[in-house]
mmCIF file of C-alpha atoms in Angstrom:
data_model
loop_
_atom_site.group_PDB
_atom_site.id
_atom_site.type_symbol
_atom_site.label_atom_id
_atom_site.label_comp_id
_atom_site.label_asym_id
_atom_site.label_seq_id
_atom_site.Cartn_x
_atom_site.Cartn_y
_atom_site.Cartn_z
ATOM 1 C CA MET K 1 61.936 179.506 106.027
ATOM 2 C CA HIS K 2 60.944 182.802 107.686
ATOM 3 C CA SER K 3 63.866 185.121 108.989
ATOM 4 C CA ARG K 4 62.899 187.499 111.646
ATOM 5 C CA THR K 5 65.214 190.109 110.241
ATOM 6 C CA LYS K 6 62.817 190.471 107.402
ATOM 7 C CA VAL K 7 60.466 192.667 109.233
ATOM 8 C CA ALA K 8 57.614 193.689 106.692
ATOM 9 C CA LEU K 9 56.762 197.074 105.498
ATOM 10 C CA GLU K 10 53.109 198.156 105.129
ATOM 11 C CA ARG K 11 52.088 199.747 101.667
ATOM 12 C CA ALA K 12 51.750 203.162 102.993
ATOM 13 C CA ARG K 13 55.285 203.448 104.007
ATOM 14 C CA ILE K 14 56.638 202.005 100.940
ATOM 15 C CA GLU K 15 54.821 204.716 99.120
ATOM 16 C CA LEU K 16 56.442 207.399 101.549
ATOM 17 C CA LEU K 17 59.850 205.941 100.765
ATOM 18 C CA VAL K 18 59.307 206.142 96.978
ATOM 19 C CA ARG K 19 58.250 209.644 97.363
ATOM 20 C CA ASP K 20 60.800 210.889 100.038
ATOM 21 C CA VAL K 21 64.002 208.831 99.094
ATOM 22 C CA LEU K 22 63.796 207.849 95.661
ATOM 23 C CA GLY K 23 62.423 211.114 94.680
ATOM 24 C CA SER K 24 59.615 209.972 92.584
ATOM 25 C CA ARG K 25 55.937 211.415 92.208
ATOM 26 C CA ASN K 26 55.011 208.370 90.165
ATOM 27 C CA ALA K 27 52.278 206.310 91.880
ATOM 28 C CA VAL K 28 52.928 202.916 92.919
ATOM 29 C CA ARG K 29 51.096 200.537 90.739
ATOM 30 C CA SER K 30 52.085 197.404 92.412
ATOM 31 C CA VAL K 31 54.285 195.825 95.298
ATOM 32 C CA GLN K 32 55.489 192.367 95.388
ATOM 33 C CA GLU K 33 57.708 190.913 97.962
ATOM 34 C CA LEU K 34 60.664 189.232 97.084
ATOM 35 C CA THR K 35 61.285 186.075 99.354
ATOM 36 C CA ASP K 36 64.406 184.558 98.162
ATOM 37 C CA GLY K 37 66.861 186.637 100.433
ATOM 38 C CA MET K 38 67.068 185.757 103.945
ATOM 39 C CA PHE K 39 68.165 189.080 105.689
ATOM 40 C CA ASN K 40 66.762 192.214 104.450
ATOM 41 C CA ALA K 41 63.160 192.696 103.395
ATOM 42 C CA ALA K 42 62.881 193.534 99.521
ATOM 43 C CA TYR K 43 59.955 194.514 97.532
ATOM 44 C CA ALA K 44 59.629 194.513 93.603
ATOM 45 C CA LEU K 45 57.988 197.822 92.843
ATOM 46 C CA GLU K 46 56.025 198.905 89.353
ATOM 47 C CA LEU K 47 55.727 202.594 89.152
ATOM 48 C CA GLU K 48 53.330 204.243 86.746
ATOM 49 C CA GLY K 49 55.559 205.617 83.638
ATOM 50 C CA ALA K 50 58.707 204.809 85.203
ATOM 51 C CA GLU K 51 61.315 201.868 85.087
ATOM 52 C CA PRO K 52 60.611 199.052 87.640
ATOM 53 C CA VAL K 53 62.720 199.280 91.026
ATOM 54 C CA VAL K 54 63.445 197.078 94.220
ATOM 55 C CA LEU K 55 63.147 198.395 97.468
ATOM 56 C CA LYS K 56 65.431 196.919 100.271
ATOM 57 C CA VAL K 57 64.587 197.300 103.996
ATOM 58 C CA ALA K 58 67.176 196.681 106.848
ATOM 59 C CA PRO K 59 66.014 194.953 109.994
ATOM 60 C CA PRO K 60 65.283 197.310 112.796
ATOM 61 C CA PRO K 61 68.518 198.503 114.604
ATOM 62 C CA ASP K 62 67.529 196.952 117.900
ATOM 63 C CA LEU K 63 67.026 193.234 116.675
ATOM 64 C CA PRO K 64 69.433 190.879 118.014
ATOM 65 C CA LEU K 65 71.763 190.150 115.017
ATOM 66 C CA LEU K 66 75.270 188.404 114.513
ATOM 67 C CA THR K 67 78.153 190.880 115.244
ATOM 68 C CA TYR K 68 79.248 191.144 111.489
ATOM 69 C CA GLU K 69 75.591 191.895 110.432
ATOM 70 C CA LYS K 70 75.268 195.281 111.786
ATOM 71 C CA GLU K 71 74.803 197.924 109.211
ATOM 72 C CA LEU K 72 75.203 195.162 106.411
ATOM 73 C CA MET K 73 72.965 197.226 104.073
ATOM 74 C CA ARG K 74 75.579 200.008 104.098
ATOM 75 C CA THR K 75 78.193 197.327 102.907
ATOM 76 C CA GLU K 76 75.915 196.203 100.059
ATOM 77 C CA VAL K 77 75.601 199.728 98.735
ATOM 78 C CA GLU K 78 79.105 200.540 98.916
ATOM 79 C CA PHE K 79 79.810 197.008 97.462
ATOM 80 C CA TYR K 80 77.674 198.093 93.950
ATOM 81 C CA GLU K 81 79.266 201.373 94.107
ATOM 82 C CA ARG K 82 82.591 200.371 94.338
ATOM 83 C CA VAL K 83 82.311 197.340 91.720
ATOM 84 C CA ALA K 84 80.090 199.458 89.309
ATOM 85 C CA LYS K 85 82.997 202.422 89.296
ATOM 86 C CA GLU K 86 86.110 200.209 89.184
ATOM 87 C CA THR K 87 85.198 197.255 87.244
ATOM 88 C CA THR K 88 83.462 195.827 84.139
ATOM 89 C CA CYS K 89 81.284 193.476 86.365
ATOM 90 C CA SER K 90 77.528 194.234 86.274
ATOM 91 C CA VAL K 91 75.721 194.736 89.571
ATOM 92 C CA PRO K 92 72.099 196.378 90.128
ATOM 93 C CA ARG K 93 72.437 199.979 89.800
ATOM 94 C CA VAL K 94 71.949 201.874 93.145
ATOM 95 C CA LEU K 95 69.126 204.653 92.801
ATOM 96 C CA ALA K 96 68.852 206.152 96.061
ATOM 97 C CA HIS K 97 69.485 205.069 99.659
ATOM 98 C CA ASP K 98 68.832 206.431 103.157
ATOM 99 C CA PHE K 99 70.718 205.676 106.491
ATOM 100 C CA SER K 100 69.505 208.533 108.435
ATOM 101 C CA HIS K 101 66.576 206.517 110.024
ATOM 102 C CA THR K 102 64.526 209.798 110.057
ATOM 103 C CA ARG K 103 61.702 208.035 107.696
ATOM 104 C CA ILE K 104 60.924 204.672 108.974
ATOM 105 C CA GLY K 105 63.821 203.980 111.726
ATOM 106 C CA ARG K 106 65.778 201.434 109.309
ATOM 107 C CA ASP K 107 68.411 201.825 106.490
ATOM 108 C CA VAL K 108 66.851 201.411 102.996
ATOM 109 C CA PHE K 109 67.834 201.662 99.643
ATOM 110 C CA PHE K 110 66.385 201.531 95.949
ATOM 111 C CA MET K 111 67.866 199.769 92.781
ATOM 112 C CA ARG K 112 67.206 199.230 89.570
ATOM 113 C CA ARG K 113 65.330 195.966 89.034
ATOM 114 C CA LEU K 114 67.181 193.276 86.929
ATOM 115 C CA ARG K 115 65.567 191.359 84.097
ATOM 116 C CA GLY K 116 67.021 187.867 84.580
ATOM 117 C CA THR K 117 66.826 184.863 87.133
ATOM 118 C CA SER K 118 69.066 183.639 89.664
ATOM 119 C CA LEU K 119 71.438 180.772 88.424
ATOM 120 C CA ASP K 120 69.953 178.483 90.904
ATOM 121 C CA LYS K 121 66.662 178.657 89.275
ATOM 122 C CA ALA K 122 67.608 179.334 85.845
ATOM 123 C CA LYS K 123 70.066 176.406 85.428
ATOM 124 C CA LYS K 124 67.132 173.827 84.410
ATOM 125 C CA GLN K 125 66.829 175.691 81.508
ATOM 126 C CA LEU K 126 70.390 175.931 80.189
ATOM 127 C CA THR K 127 72.272 173.151 78.506
ATOM 128 C CA PRO K 128 75.568 171.482 79.630
ATOM 129 C CA GLU K 129 77.406 173.941 77.198
ATOM 130 C CA GLU K 130 75.566 177.274 78.452
ATOM 131 C CA LEU K 131 76.355 176.302 81.929
ATOM 132 C CA ALA K 132 79.967 175.785 81.414
ATOM 133 C CA ARG K 133 80.117 179.097 79.624
ATOM 134 C CA ILE K 134 78.566 181.039 82.584
ATOM 135 C CA GLN K 135 80.926 179.470 85.013
ATOM 136 C CA THR K 136 83.903 180.450 82.871
ATOM 137 C CA GLU K 137 82.261 184.146 82.705
ATOM 138 C CA LEU K 138 81.822 183.810 86.658
ATOM 139 C CA GLY K 139 85.524 183.007 86.927
ATOM 140 C CA GLU K 140 86.275 186.016 84.914
ATOM 141 C CA TRP K 141 84.188 188.389 86.850
ATOM 142 C CA VAL K 142 85.805 187.213 90.148
ATOM 143 C CA GLY K 143 89.016 187.589 88.618
ATOM 144 C CA ARG K 144 88.264 191.527 87.918
ATOM 145 C CA LEU K 145 86.911 191.765 91.438
ATOM 146 C CA GLY K 146 90.476 191.302 92.533
ATOM 147 C CA SER K 147 91.483 194.937 91.029
ATOM 148 C CA VAL K 148 89.252 196.698 93.599
ATOM 149 C CA ARG K 149 91.357 197.388 96.643
ATOM 150 C CA GLY K 150 90.894 198.830 100.002
ATOM 151 C CA SER K 151 92.962 200.423 102.657
ATOM 152 C CA PHE K 152 92.330 198.073 105.668
ATOM 153 C CA PHE K 153 91.430 194.513 106.065
ATOM 154 C CA GLY K 154 87.995 193.050 107.645
ATOM 155 C CA TYR K 155 84.339 194.104 107.048
ATOM 156 C CA LEU K 156 83.474 197.397 105.317
ATOM 157 C CA GLN K 157 81.419 198.757 108.285
ATOM 158 C CA ALA K 158 83.258 200.466 110.533
ATOM 159 C CA GLY K 159 80.743 200.131 113.536
ATOM 160 C CA VAL K 160 81.130 196.484 113.892
ATOM 161 C CA GLY K 161 84.999 196.822 114.900
ATOM 162 C CA LEU K 162 86.309 194.036 112.816
ATOM 163 C CA GLN K 163 89.144 195.731 110.761
ATOM 164 C CA ALA K 164 92.710 195.627 110.866
ATOM 165 C CA GLY K 165 96.019 196.503 109.333
ATOM 166 C CA THR K 166 96.603 192.666 108.418
ATOM 167 C CA TRP K 167 94.529 189.949 107.104
ATOM 168 C CA ARG K 168 95.463 187.502 109.725
ATOM 169 C CA GLU K 169 94.622 189.966 112.582
ATOM 170 C CA ALA K 170 91.036 190.661 110.915
ATOM 171 C CA PHE K 171 90.218 187.032 109.809
ATOM 172 C CA LEU K 172 91.133 186.081 113.541
ATOM 173 C CA ALA K 173 88.949 188.790 114.912
ATOM 174 C CA MET K 174 86.248 187.925 112.507
ATOM 175 C CA VAL K 175 86.102 184.534 113.579
ATOM 176 C CA GLU K 176 86.414 185.403 117.319
ATOM 177 C CA ALA K 177 83.303 187.578 117.157
ATOM 178 C CA LEU K 178 81.220 184.466 115.373
ATOM 179 C CA ILE K 179 82.302 182.499 118.089
ATOM 180 C CA GLN K 180 81.033 184.770 120.731
ATOM 181 C CA ASP K 181 77.942 185.291 118.708
ATOM 182 C CA ALA K 182 77.226 181.641 119.177
ATOM 183 C CA GLU K 183 77.833 181.864 122.907
ATOM 184 C CA ARG K 184 75.687 184.607 123.087
ATOM 185 C CA PHE K 185 72.626 182.819 121.144
ATOM 186 C CA ALA K 186 73.449 179.519 122.806
ATOM 187 C CA VAL K 187 74.408 177.695 119.562
ATOM 188 C CA ARG K 188 75.731 174.329 120.116
ATOM 189 C CA LEU K 189 78.989 173.932 118.296
ATOM 190 C CA PRO K 190 81.171 170.890 117.554
ATOM 191 C CA LEU K 191 83.926 171.986 119.868
ATOM 192 C CA PRO K 192 84.308 174.251 122.799
ATOM 193 C CA ALA K 193 84.817 177.871 122.184
ATOM 194 C CA ARG K 194 88.571 177.828 123.124
ATOM 195 C CA GLU K 195 89.557 174.634 121.085
ATOM 196 C CA LEU K 196 87.554 176.042 118.086
ATOM 197 C CA LEU K 197 89.687 179.411 118.422
ATOM 198 C CA ALA K 198 93.050 177.336 118.937
ATOM 199 C CA LEU K 199 92.355 175.494 115.588
ATOM 200 C CA PHE K 200 92.010 178.705 113.597
ATOM 201 C CA HIS K 201 94.880 180.136 115.224
ATOM 202 C CA SER K 202 97.210 177.350 114.699
ATOM 203 C CA GLY K 203 97.363 177.650 111.206
ATOM 204 C CA ALA K 204 96.823 181.293 110.806
ATOM 205 C CA ALA K 205 100.320 182.264 109.701
ATOM 206 C CA VAL K 206 99.369 180.948 106.131
ATOM 207 C CA LEU K 207 96.898 184.040 106.128
ATOM 208 C CA ASP K 208 100.282 186.534 106.170
ATOM 209 C CA GLN K 209 100.392 185.628 102.401
ATOM 210 C CA VAL K 210 97.786 187.947 101.538
ATOM 211 C CA GLU K 211 99.244 191.382 101.814
ATOM 212 C CA GLU K 212 96.651 193.544 99.939
ATOM 213 C CA PRO K 213 93.268 193.988 100.840
ATOM 214 C CA VAL K 214 90.835 193.255 98.025
ATOM 215 C CA LEU K 215 87.021 193.393 97.616
ATOM 216 C CA THR K 216 85.721 189.928 98.368
ATOM 217 C CA HIS K 217 81.792 189.221 97.923
ATOM 218 C CA PHE K 218 81.887 186.006 99.898
ATOM 219 C CA ASP K 219 78.502 184.883 99.000
ATOM 220 C CA LEU K 220 78.575 184.155 95.318
ATOM 221 C CA TRP K 221 76.702 181.139 95.067
ATOM 222 C CA GLU K 222 74.278 180.449 92.156
ATOM 223 C CA GLY K 223 71.411 182.334 93.995
ATOM 224 C CA ASN K 224 73.163 185.591 94.119
ATOM 225 C CA VAL K 225 74.370 185.305 90.209
ATOM 226 C CA PHE K 226 71.590 186.537 87.635
ATOM 227 C CA VAL K 227 71.686 185.123 84.106
ATOM 228 C CA HIS K 228 69.671 186.664 81.227
ATOM 229 C CA ARG K 229 69.461 185.750 77.522
ATOM 230 C CA VAL K 230 70.707 188.427 75.205
ATOM 231 C CA ASP K 231 70.145 187.700 71.586
ATOM 232 C CA GLY K 232 69.443 184.003 72.360
ATOM 233 C CA ALA K 233 72.627 183.442 74.719
ATOM 234 C CA ALA K 234 72.671 182.932 78.298
ATOM 235 C CA ARG K 235 74.971 185.351 79.830
ATOM 236 C CA ILE K 236 75.485 186.746 83.431
ATOM 237 C CA GLU K 237 73.303 189.898 83.761
ATOM 238 C CA ALA K 238 74.908 190.868 87.396
ATOM 239 C CA ILE K 239 75.924 189.405 90.743
ATOM 240 C CA ILE K 240 73.967 190.652 93.696
ATOM 241 C CA ASP K 241 73.682 190.760 97.554
ATOM 242 C CA GLY K 242 76.936 192.232 98.228
ATOM 243 C CA GLU K 243 76.297 192.775 102.003
ATOM 244 C CA ARG K 244 78.703 189.924 103.226
ATOM 245 C CA ALA K 245 81.579 191.697 101.535
ATOM 246 C CA PHE K 246 84.851 192.052 103.138
ATOM 247 C CA TRP K 247 88.472 193.410 102.317
ATOM 248 C CA GLY K 248 90.587 190.288 102.342
ATOM 249 C CA ASP K 249 91.647 187.328 100.460
ATOM 250 C CA PRO K 250 90.282 187.191 96.833
ATOM 251 C CA LEU K 251 90.675 183.273 97.010
ATOM 252 C CA ALA K 252 88.015 183.006 99.684
ATOM 253 C CA GLU K 253 85.654 183.750 96.731
ATOM 254 C CA LEU K 254 86.094 180.110 95.765
ATOM 255 C CA VAL K 255 84.371 178.910 98.847
ATOM 256 C CA SER K 256 80.864 180.210 97.719
ATOM 257 C CA THR K 257 81.428 180.018 93.672
ATOM 258 C CA ALA K 258 82.147 176.283 94.539
ATOM 259 C CA LEU K 259 79.445 176.033 97.483
ATOM 260 C CA PHE K 260 80.037 172.495 99.268
ATOM 261 C CA ARG K 261 81.912 171.425 96.178
ATOM 262 C CA ASP K 262 85.786 170.958 95.325
ATOM 263 C CA ALA K 263 86.931 174.164 93.769
ATOM 264 C CA GLU K 264 89.815 172.266 92.402
ATOM 265 C CA LYS K 265 87.553 170.475 89.965
ATOM 266 C CA GLU K 266 85.716 173.492 88.589
ATOM 267 C CA ALA K 267 87.554 173.564 85.475
ATOM 268 C CA ASP K 268 85.204 176.125 83.734
ATOM 269 C CA PHE K 269 85.343 178.458 86.369
ATOM 270 C CA LEU K 270 89.107 178.356 86.830
ATOM 271 C CA ARG K 271 89.490 178.764 82.994
ATOM 272 C CA GLY K 272 87.865 182.206 83.166
ATOM 273 C CA TYR K 273 89.692 183.269 86.404
ATOM 274 C CA GLN K 274 92.944 182.573 84.596
ATOM 275 C CA ALA K 275 91.697 184.407 81.702
ATOM 276 C CA ALA K 276 91.072 187.551 83.788
ATOM 277 C CA THR K 277 94.070 187.636 85.919
ATOM 278 C CA GLY K 278 96.447 186.163 83.406
ATOM 279 C CA ALA K 279 97.773 183.362 85.567
ATOM 280 C CA PRO K 280 96.640 180.104 86.551
ATOM 281 C CA LEU K 281 95.169 179.554 90.125
ATOM 282 C CA VAL K 282 97.942 176.841 91.582
ATOM 283 C CA PHE K 283 96.418 174.788 94.396
ATOM 284 C CA THR K 284 99.536 174.521 96.681
ATOM 285 C CA GLU K 285 99.236 173.427 100.392
ATOM 286 C CA GLU K 286 99.091 176.777 101.449
ATOM 287 C CA VAL K 287 96.419 177.970 99.185
ATOM 288 C CA ARG K 288 94.452 174.558 100.359
ATOM 289 C CA HIS K 289 95.000 175.595 103.837
ATOM 290 C CA ARG K 290 93.755 179.090 103.330
ATOM 291 C CA LEU K 291 90.447 177.619 101.772
ATOM 292 C CA ASN K 292 90.067 175.313 104.517
ATOM 293 C CA LEU K 293 89.835 178.041 107.138
ATOM 294 C CA TYR K 294 87.318 180.139 105.050
ATOM 295 C CA ARG K 295 85.119 176.867 104.222
ATOM 296 C CA ALA K 296 85.319 176.632 108.247
ATOM 297 C CA TYR K 297 84.241 180.038 108.801
ATOM 298 C CA LEU K 298 81.129 180.020 106.286
ATOM 299 C CA CYS K 299 80.173 176.735 107.810
ATOM 300 C CA LEU K 300 80.276 178.735 111.103
ATOM 301 C CA ILE K 301 78.202 181.521 109.938
ATOM 302 C CA MET K 302 75.610 179.051 108.235
ATOM 303 C CA LEU K 303 75.325 176.806 111.656
ATOM 304 C CA ILE K 304 74.860 180.071 113.836
ATOM 305 C CA GLU K 305 72.800 182.781 111.922
ATOM 306 C CA GLY K 306 69.677 180.436 111.673
ATOM 307 C CA VAL K 307 69.220 180.787 115.312
ATOM 308 C CA PRO K 308 68.706 184.845 115.964
ATOM 309 C CA ARG K 309 66.782 184.631 112.622
ATOM 310 C CA GLY K 310 64.319 182.092 114.269
ATOM 311 C CA TYR K 311 64.598 179.483 111.415
ATOM 312 C CA THR K 312 62.144 176.639 112.294
ATOM 313 C CA GLY K 313 60.836 173.491 110.553
ATOM 314 C CA LEU K 314 62.435 170.390 108.903
ATOM 315 C CA LYS K 315 64.200 172.555 106.323
ATOM 316 C CA ALA K 316 66.148 174.507 108.927
ATOM 317 C CA MET K 317 67.082 171.190 110.959
ATOM 318 C CA ALA K 318 68.474 169.705 107.852
ATOM 319 C CA ILE K 319 70.665 172.769 106.960
ATOM 320 C CA ARG K 320 71.892 172.836 110.639
ATOM 321 C CA GLN K 321 72.636 169.296 110.334
ATOM 322 C CA TYR K 322 74.328 169.561 107.061
ATOM 323 C CA CYS K 323 76.317 172.612 107.980
ATOM 324 C CA ARG K 324 77.257 170.899 111.352
ATOM 325 C CA MET K 325 78.859 167.939 109.649
ATOM 326 C CA LYS K 326 80.643 169.928 107.042
ATOM 327 C CA LEU K 327 82.191 172.077 109.651
ATOM 328 C CA ARG K 328 83.169 168.950 111.595
ATOM 329 C CA GLY K 329 85.029 167.890 108.271
ATOM 330 C CA GLU K 330 86.768 171.282 108.101
ATOM 331 C CA LEU K 331 87.918 171.341 111.744
ATOM 332 C CA LYS K 332 89.395 168.046 111.196
ATOM 333 C CA LEU K 333 91.273 168.922 108.165
ATOM 334 C CA LEU K 334 92.417 172.068 110.294
ATOM 335 C CA ALA K 335 93.561 169.879 113.195
ATOM 336 C CA ALA K 336 95.424 167.274 110.721
ATOM 337 C CA ARG K 337 97.098 170.476 109.412
ATOM 338 C CA GLY K 338 98.187 171.586 112.678
ATOM 339 C CA ARG K 339 99.749 168.312 113.613
ATOM 340 C CA ALA K 340 101.576 167.881 110.081
#
């Protein structure tokens, strides 16, 4: 699928950014577009006499986007810098960035290129034992991310206006903005906007259990976990694409680490999480309710984002149908909890 947000950059402008933003006089030997991501344009660059780098280029600022997607690249850079500074988790090293729009009118940043492969591609070459070890390691990393704290709840970008002093207030604002986006882009949802909002509001008191804003990636599916062999052993090299991060409930990570699976059955992951946090994650009714809210929110994002991005074709249709089905299931659970 192609996304309208991935607006290509010609080689001459890439070379300009290498010189003026990266500050390198090394000649650009090769440029390879990276096609896995679905929001920013990205290029793997080989430079003469220098380490390989990746250039990421945000969409033009006048392109219609979801509310939370504005200035997403700035969140990604801040996520990498905070995680690198405050945890032992590995992320791509940010080499340079420019958010001034004075060069090409778009946000850009350079990062060191990783050596490994995303887990969704690498897992076919991994043994069951290696996969289990990587899931345990991922649980440990997610547990460590919980040590990065913020001063407010909500999305990191100040410009989107989705920040608040409590997690309940921030999360409901995030949901409301997303439903307004659906109306703006004429996306058909399973329920009218008012009924959808009522379902989220009806159980929102459970969010008051979250008292400290924790840096939450919220997109740690297998495509954003890079693995690499070190001395023959497959290990996590880094986690990538932190642009969807927010200050919120670290429990929300389980929605993407166990994407469309039952997080309670992810024994290897939960073992690592306990090792990092010092306590087992107990799936109380309140915990399940919070996960229900976060799964519904992610399903909404995945259902809505394809319209402004211009996804077409059979694959896009299949994704929309699947997300709509999963969203209906999550909404039914929320409704049942509201009646209990």
